[in-house]
Short mmCIF file of C-alpha atoms in Angstrom, two decimals:
data_model
loop_
_atom_site.label_atom_id
_atom_site.label_comp_id
_atom_site.label_asym_id
_atom_site.label_seq_id
_atom_site.Cartn_x
_atom_site.Cartn_y
_atom_site.Cartn_z
CA MET A 1 0.01 -0.07 -0.03
CA PRO A 2 1.42 3.29 -1.09
CA GLU A 3 1.88 6.07 1.63
CA ASP A 4 -1.07 7.91 -0.18
CA THR A 5 -4.10 5.85 -1.34
CA HIS A 6 -6.70 7.91 -3.23
CA GLY A 7 -5.39 11.16 -1.34
CA VAL A 8 -5.49 9.63 2.10
CA ASP A 9 -2.84 8.37 4.07
CA ARG A 10 -4.27 5.36 5.83
CA ARG A 11 -1.35 3.63 7.38
CA ARG A 12 -2.40 4.34 10.96
CA LEU A 13 -5.96 2.97 10.13
CA LEU A 14 -4.37 -0.19 8.77
CA SER A 15 -2.28 -0.65 11.80
CA ARG A 16 -5.37 -0.36 13.87
CA LEU A 17 -7.29 -3.10 11.77
CA GLY A 18 -4.29 -5.21 11.85
CA GLY A 19 -3.88 -4.85 15.57
CA ASP A 20 -7.56 -6.01 16.32
CA PHE A 21 -7.21 -8.84 14.01
CA GLN A 22 -3.98 -10.23 15.45
CA LEU A 23 -5.36 -9.84 19.09
CA ASP A 24 -8.63 -11.39 18.33
CA ALA A 25 -7.02 -14.20 16.54
CA ALA A 26 -4.77 -14.85 19.35
CA ARG A 27 -7.79 -14.72 21.95
CA ARG A 28 -9.64 -17.38 20.01
CA VAL A 29 -6.74 -19.96 19.98
CA ALA A 30 -6.26 -19.04 23.52
CA ARG A 31 -9.97 -19.83 24.55
CA SER A 32 -9.88 -23.09 22.63
CA MET A 33 -6.79 -24.32 24.75
CA SER A 34 -7.77 -22.84 28.02
CA ARG A 35 -4.54 -21.06 27.93
CA ASP A 36 -3.38 -17.38 27.81
CA VAL A 37 -2.13 -15.58 24.82
CA ALA A 38 1.65 -15.69 25.63
CA THR A 39 1.16 -19.61 25.62
CA VAL A 40 -0.59 -19.17 22.18
CA LEU A 41 2.59 -17.36 20.80
CA VAL A 42 4.82 -20.26 22.20
CA PHE A 43 2.56 -22.43 20.20
CA LEU A 44 2.52 -20.48 17.23
CA GLU A 45 6.06 -20.10 17.02
CA ILE A 46 6.97 -23.86 17.65
CA ASN A 47 4.61 -24.74 15.02
CA ARG A 48 6.19 -22.22 12.61
CA ALA A 49 9.79 -23.58 13.16
CA ASN A 50 8.29 -26.97 12.58
CA VAL A 51 7.10 -26.28 9.13
CA ALA A 52 9.19 -23.43 8.03
CA ALA A 53 10.92 -25.42 5.30
CA LEU A 54 7.49 -26.67 4.01
CA THR A 55 5.75 -23.32 4.05
CA ALA A 56 8.50 -21.58 2.18
CA SER A 57 6.83 -22.98 -1.02
CA ARG A 58 3.41 -22.11 -2.22
CA GLU A 59 3.14 -25.65 -3.60
CA PRO A 60 0.43 -27.77 -1.66
CA ILE A 61 1.58 -30.32 0.82
CA ALA A 62 1.71 -33.39 -1.20
CA GLU A 63 1.30 -35.93 1.83
CA PRO A 64 -1.72 -34.74 3.88
CA HIS A 65 -2.20 -36.08 7.28
CA ALA A 66 -5.60 -37.87 8.29
CA GLY A 67 -6.98 -36.97 4.93
CA VAL A 68 -6.65 -33.10 5.74
CA PRO A 69 -5.02 -31.03 2.84
CA GLY A 70 -1.97 -29.02 3.82
CA LEU A 71 -1.53 -30.62 7.31
CA PRO A 72 1.93 -32.08 7.30
CA PRO A 73 2.45 -35.39 9.33
CA ASP A 74 4.70 -35.38 12.08
CA HIS A 75 7.73 -36.96 10.26
CA MET A 76 7.75 -33.94 8.03
CA ARG A 77 8.21 -31.48 10.99
CA GLU A 78 11.52 -30.28 11.87
CA PRO A 79 11.85 -30.01 15.80
CA VAL A 80 13.18 -26.85 17.43
CA SER A 81 14.79 -26.41 20.71
CA ILE A 82 13.12 -24.51 23.51
CA TYR A 83 16.25 -22.31 23.68
CA LEU A 84 15.66 -21.41 19.79
CA ALA A 85 12.03 -20.79 20.24
CA ALA A 86 12.55 -18.54 23.12
CA ARG A 87 15.51 -16.59 21.14
CA ASN A 88 13.20 -16.14 18.22
CA LEU A 89 10.23 -14.86 20.45
CA GLY A 90 12.44 -12.40 22.68
CA MET A 91 11.09 -14.35 25.57
CA PRO A 92 13.25 -15.67 28.57
CA TYR A 93 14.12 -19.30 28.24
CA GLU A 94 12.39 -20.22 31.71
CA THR A 95 9.25 -18.51 30.66
CA THR A 96 9.16 -20.27 27.31
CA ARG A 97 9.94 -23.54 29.01
CA ARG A 98 6.89 -23.11 31.32
CA HIS A 99 4.58 -22.46 28.44
CA VAL A 100 6.00 -25.72 26.59
CA LYS A 101 5.30 -27.69 29.73
CA LYS A 102 1.61 -26.40 29.65
CA LEU A 103 1.31 -27.31 26.09
CA THR A 104 2.85 -30.72 26.62
CA GLN A 105 0.47 -31.38 29.55
CA VAL A 106 -2.63 -31.00 27.19
CA GLY A 107 -1.27 -32.92 24.32
CA MET A 108 -0.48 -29.70 22.13
CA CYS A 109 3.20 -30.11 22.09
CA GLU A 110 5.76 -33.38 22.28
CA THR A 111 9.34 -33.74 22.88
CA VAL A 112 11.17 -35.64 20.10
CA PRO A 113 14.82 -36.09 19.31
CA GLY A 114 16.14 -32.75 18.36
CA GLY A 115 13.56 -30.54 20.32
CA VAL A 116 9.72 -30.18 20.56
CA ILE A 117 7.09 -30.21 17.75
CA ILE A 118 3.24 -29.31 17.47
CA PRO A 119 2.07 -32.80 16.43
CA ALA A 120 -0.36 -33.05 13.64
CA ARG A 121 -3.02 -34.65 15.79
CA ALA A 122 -3.02 -31.23 17.74
CA PHE A 123 -4.62 -29.72 14.78
CA LEU A 124 -7.53 -32.30 14.47
CA ASP A 125 -8.55 -31.37 17.82
CA PRO A 126 -12.18 -30.39 17.42
CA ARG A 127 -11.49 -27.09 19.49
CA LEU A 128 -8.84 -26.12 17.34
CA MET A 129 -10.50 -26.96 14.07
CA ALA A 130 -13.60 -24.91 15.25
CA VAL A 131 -10.98 -22.11 15.93
CA ALA A 132 -9.50 -22.44 12.44
CA ALA A 133 -13.13 -22.06 11.05
CA GLU A 134 -13.74 -18.99 13.02
CA ASN A 135 -10.25 -17.56 11.93
CA TRP A 136 -11.20 -18.09 8.37
CA ALA A 137 -14.50 -16.18 8.82
CA ALA A 138 -12.58 -13.40 10.70
CA THR A 139 -9.84 -13.30 7.97
CA VAL A 140 -12.51 -12.73 5.20
CA GLU A 141 -14.15 -9.99 7.23
CA PHE A 142 -10.48 -8.31 7.89
CA VAL A 143 -9.93 -8.45 4.25
CA GLN A 144 -13.38 -6.92 3.27
CA ALA A 145 -12.82 -4.40 5.98
CA ALA A 146 -9.57 -3.21 4.86
CA GLY A 147 -10.78 -3.06 0.94
CA ARG A 148 -13.97 -1.24 2.06
CA LEU A 149 -11.43 1.52 3.82
CA GLY A 150 -9.34 1.60 0.57
CA VAL A 151 -6.74 -0.84 1.31
CA SER A 152 -6.84 -3.93 -1.02
CA ASP A 153 -4.53 -6.42 -3.13
CA SER A 154 -7.32 -7.62 -5.37
CA GLY A 155 -5.03 -7.22 -8.15
CA LEU A 156 -2.83 -9.80 -6.80
CA ARG A 157 -5.49 -12.39 -6.46
CA GLN A 158 -4.69 -15.92 -7.93
CA PRO A 159 -6.93 -18.91 -8.01
CA ALA A 160 -7.59 -20.91 -4.89
CA SER A 161 -5.13 -23.87 -4.26
CA PRO A 162 -6.25 -27.26 -3.11
CA ASP A 163 -5.10 -26.39 0.45
CA GLN A 164 -6.11 -22.70 0.35
CA PHE A 165 -7.69 -23.09 3.95
CA ARG A 166 -4.42 -24.10 5.47
CA GLN A 167 -2.49 -21.55 3.30
CA VAL A 168 -4.50 -18.73 4.86
CA ASN A 169 -4.48 -20.09 8.36
CA ARG A 170 -0.62 -20.22 8.16
CA ALA A 171 -0.31 -16.78 6.77
CA VAL A 172 -2.47 -15.35 9.61
CA SER A 173 -0.41 -17.45 12.25
CA ALA A 174 3.06 -15.93 10.85
CA TYR A 175 1.40 -12.53 10.70
CA CYS A 176 0.43 -12.78 14.63
CA LEU A 177 3.74 -13.98 15.66
CA GLU A 178 5.78 -11.57 13.37
CA THR A 179 3.91 -8.37 14.33
CA ALA A 180 4.30 -9.38 18.01
CA CYS A 181 8.01 -9.88 17.88
CA HIS A 182 8.55 -6.77 15.63
CA MET A 183 7.02 -4.56 18.36
CA SER A 184 8.80 -6.51 21.05
CA ARG A 185 12.26 -5.54 19.17
CA VAL A 186 11.03 -2.04 18.53
CA MET A 187 9.83 -1.41 22.19
CA ASP A 188 12.32 -3.41 23.89
CA LEU A 189 9.69 -5.35 25.64
CA GLU A 190 8.83 -9.07 26.21
CA PRO A 191 6.03 -10.10 23.67
CA LEU A 192 3.50 -10.49 26.54
CA ALA A 193 4.01 -6.81 27.60
CA VAL A 194 3.76 -5.73 23.79
CA LEU A 195 0.50 -7.30 23.47
CA ILE A 196 -0.70 -5.69 26.74
CA LEU A 197 0.38 -2.31 25.47
CA ARG A 198 -1.01 -2.86 22.00
CA ALA A 199 -4.44 -4.03 23.75
CA VAL A 200 -4.46 -0.86 25.81
CA ASN A 201 -3.98 1.36 22.59
CA LEU A 202 -6.50 -0.35 20.60
CA ALA A 203 -9.02 -0.12 23.49
CA ASN A 204 -8.40 3.61 23.81
CA VAL A 205 -9.08 4.15 20.08
CA ARG A 206 -11.59 1.21 19.12
CA ASN A 207 -14.34 3.66 18.56
CA LEU A 208 -12.32 4.77 15.30
CA THR A 209 -12.36 1.51 13.71
CA GLN A 210 -16.04 0.93 14.36
CA ASP A 211 -16.95 4.30 12.71
CA PRO A 212 -15.99 4.32 8.90
CA ASP A 213 -16.10 8.51 9.05
CA ALA A 214 -13.92 8.64 12.06
CA ALA A 215 -11.54 5.94 10.70
CA LEU A 216 -10.81 7.88 7.64
CA ALA A 217 -10.46 11.13 9.63
CA HIS A 218 -7.84 9.60 11.80
CA ALA A 219 -6.22 7.38 9.07
CA GLY A 220 -2.87 8.47 8.55
CA LEU A 221 0.37 8.40 10.76
CA ALA A 222 0.15 12.10 11.72
CA ASP A 223 -3.55 11.55 12.95
CA ILE A 224 -3.08 10.99 16.43
CA LEU A 225 -5.91 10.85 18.70
CA PRO A 226 -5.37 13.43 21.73
CA ASP A 227 -5.49 12.02 25.37
CA ALA A 228 -8.93 13.65 26.09
CA GLU A 229 -10.66 11.53 23.22
CA ARG A 230 -9.13 8.30 24.27
CA ARG A 231 -11.23 5.76 25.99
CA PRO A 232 -9.67 4.32 29.08
CA ILE A 233 -9.76 0.40 29.96
CA SER A 234 -9.62 -0.96 33.20
CA VAL A 235 -7.02 -3.46 34.42
CA TYR A 236 -9.81 -6.07 34.90
CA GLY A 237 -11.29 -5.33 31.49
CA LEU A 238 -7.88 -5.75 30.06
CA ALA A 239 -7.27 -9.17 31.80
CA LYS A 240 -10.30 -10.25 30.76
CA TYR A 241 -10.12 -9.33 27.08
CA LEU A 242 -6.61 -10.95 27.06
CA LEU A 243 -7.58 -14.05 29.05
CA LEU A 244 -4.58 -13.55 31.31
CA PRO A 245 -4.53 -13.52 35.31
CA TYR A 246 -5.35 -10.10 36.67
CA GLU A 247 -1.95 -10.23 38.62
CA THR A 248 0.16 -11.03 35.31
CA VAL A 249 -1.54 -7.96 33.73
CA ARG A 250 -0.99 -5.80 36.78
CA ARG A 251 2.50 -6.63 37.01
CA SER A 252 3.20 -5.84 33.32
CA LEU A 253 1.33 -2.50 33.55
CA LEU A 254 3.57 -1.51 36.41
CA GLN A 255 6.45 -2.02 34.09
CA LEU A 256 4.97 -0.29 31.21
CA GLU A 257 4.13 2.73 33.46
CA ALA A 258 7.65 2.87 34.57
CA LYS A 259 8.65 3.25 31.27
CA GLY A 260 6.48 5.87 30.73
CA LEU A 261 4.45 4.08 28.01
CA VAL A 262 1.04 3.63 29.94
CA ARG A 263 -0.68 6.32 32.08
CA ARG A 264 -3.51 5.78 34.63
CA ASP A 265 -6.20 8.19 33.75
CA LYS A 266 -9.87 8.94 35.25
CA GLY A 267 -11.68 5.73 34.30
CA GLY A 268 -8.65 3.75 33.52
CA LEU A 269 -5.52 3.03 31.53
CA ILE A 270 -4.34 4.97 28.17
CA VAL A 271 -1.38 4.95 25.97
CA PRO A 272 -0.78 8.68 25.82
CA ALA A 273 -0.65 10.58 22.53
CA GLU A 274 3.07 11.51 23.28
CA VAL A 275 3.83 7.87 23.08
CA VAL A 276 2.21 7.23 19.98
CA ALA A 277 3.96 10.36 18.53
CA ARG A 278 7.39 9.26 19.39
CA PRO A 279 9.53 8.65 16.35
CA ALA A 280 10.37 5.08 17.14
CA VAL A 281 6.93 4.31 17.63
CA VAL A 282 5.86 5.79 14.52
CA ALA A 283 8.65 4.26 12.59
CA GLY A 284 7.36 0.79 14.27
CA ILE A 285 3.84 1.49 13.22
CA ALA A 286 5.19 1.97 9.55
CA GLU A 287 7.06 -1.09 9.65
CA LEU A 288 3.68 -2.84 11.01
CA VAL A 289 1.75 -1.64 8.11
CA ALA A 290 4.48 -3.02 5.83
CA LEU A 291 3.84 -6.42 7.62
CA THR A 292 -0.02 -6.11 7.36
CA GLU A 293 0.53 -5.29 3.46
CA ILE A 294 2.32 -8.68 3.06
CA LEU A 295 -0.45 -10.28 4.88
CA LEU A 296 -2.85 -9.05 2.38
CA SER A 297 -0.72 -10.11 -0.48
CA ASP A 298 -0.37 -13.22 0.83
CA LEU A 299 -3.99 -13.82 1.26
CA ALA A 300 -4.52 -12.73 -2.29
CA ALA A 301 -1.94 -14.91 -3.65
CA ALA A 302 -3.88 -17.74 -1.82
CA GLY A 303 -7.19 -16.80 -3.36
CA LEU A 304 -8.67 -14.43 -0.72
CA ALA A 305 -8.95 -10.72 -1.66
CA TYR A 306 -11.39 -7.90 -1.39
CA GLN A 307 -14.40 -8.39 -3.24
CA PRO A 308 -16.61 -5.01 -3.74
CA ASP A 309 -19.75 -6.63 -4.19
CA SER A 310 -19.63 -8.98 -1.09
#
């Protein structure tokens, strides 16, 4: 997406749409596994590493598992060490190890020679299959919402492949991971703190994405909503939204407050406009937009693009 689309800079708008999409996808997976969003990030990172060599190609997976197109069987999955998964996530080793243990206890992760894998049978769990269907519907709506607001990659649309469903879900999983890890590096924060910070900011400005006119009026990188117009969110509301223990959220917020990234305002928490306007944050948002553009391009290449008449 160019900086100026039909005369309007839509980069901050696309960042908000992508942020809501990312967090909602993570929440759906967390609910299905009865785990928090930090565990979901570890789950996604292990699976990404397991199938990275396979997904580098757009060719359909020739050997499906249990008759499911695009689902590689265990012997095709490359194990990853907990150390490497932690490094890729920017998460402490012990924290990552605890999340791996949680996943292993519920059969969502398995230790094999060379490291750990997310076994193919995990994706056949009815709960995860239901989430995959929900993510598909949410992805279609995300593409349509972006298109209606002037952001579209329809020209790159290709015919759907035999494993389109899995290709789309893999692209969405990669996006959720990459955006979290990217902001973790930009803000020098652990991924969980990044998700909490992003959730606060999105809650502050969610009214903009729900109103098309307001969305377009605050669409560009320079269009920052002033503090007086931000809608605060409580610690309890934040914990409930992210499916995290209250104390976990409270401790992370204390760290974010100490760094000046979050402020307690009347009615709850806000990310001040001053923070959103910092050059490093603006540059990070521009790079998040680039990742969102890549997602839209990948979805179009998989056969899923904006259809104006839908």
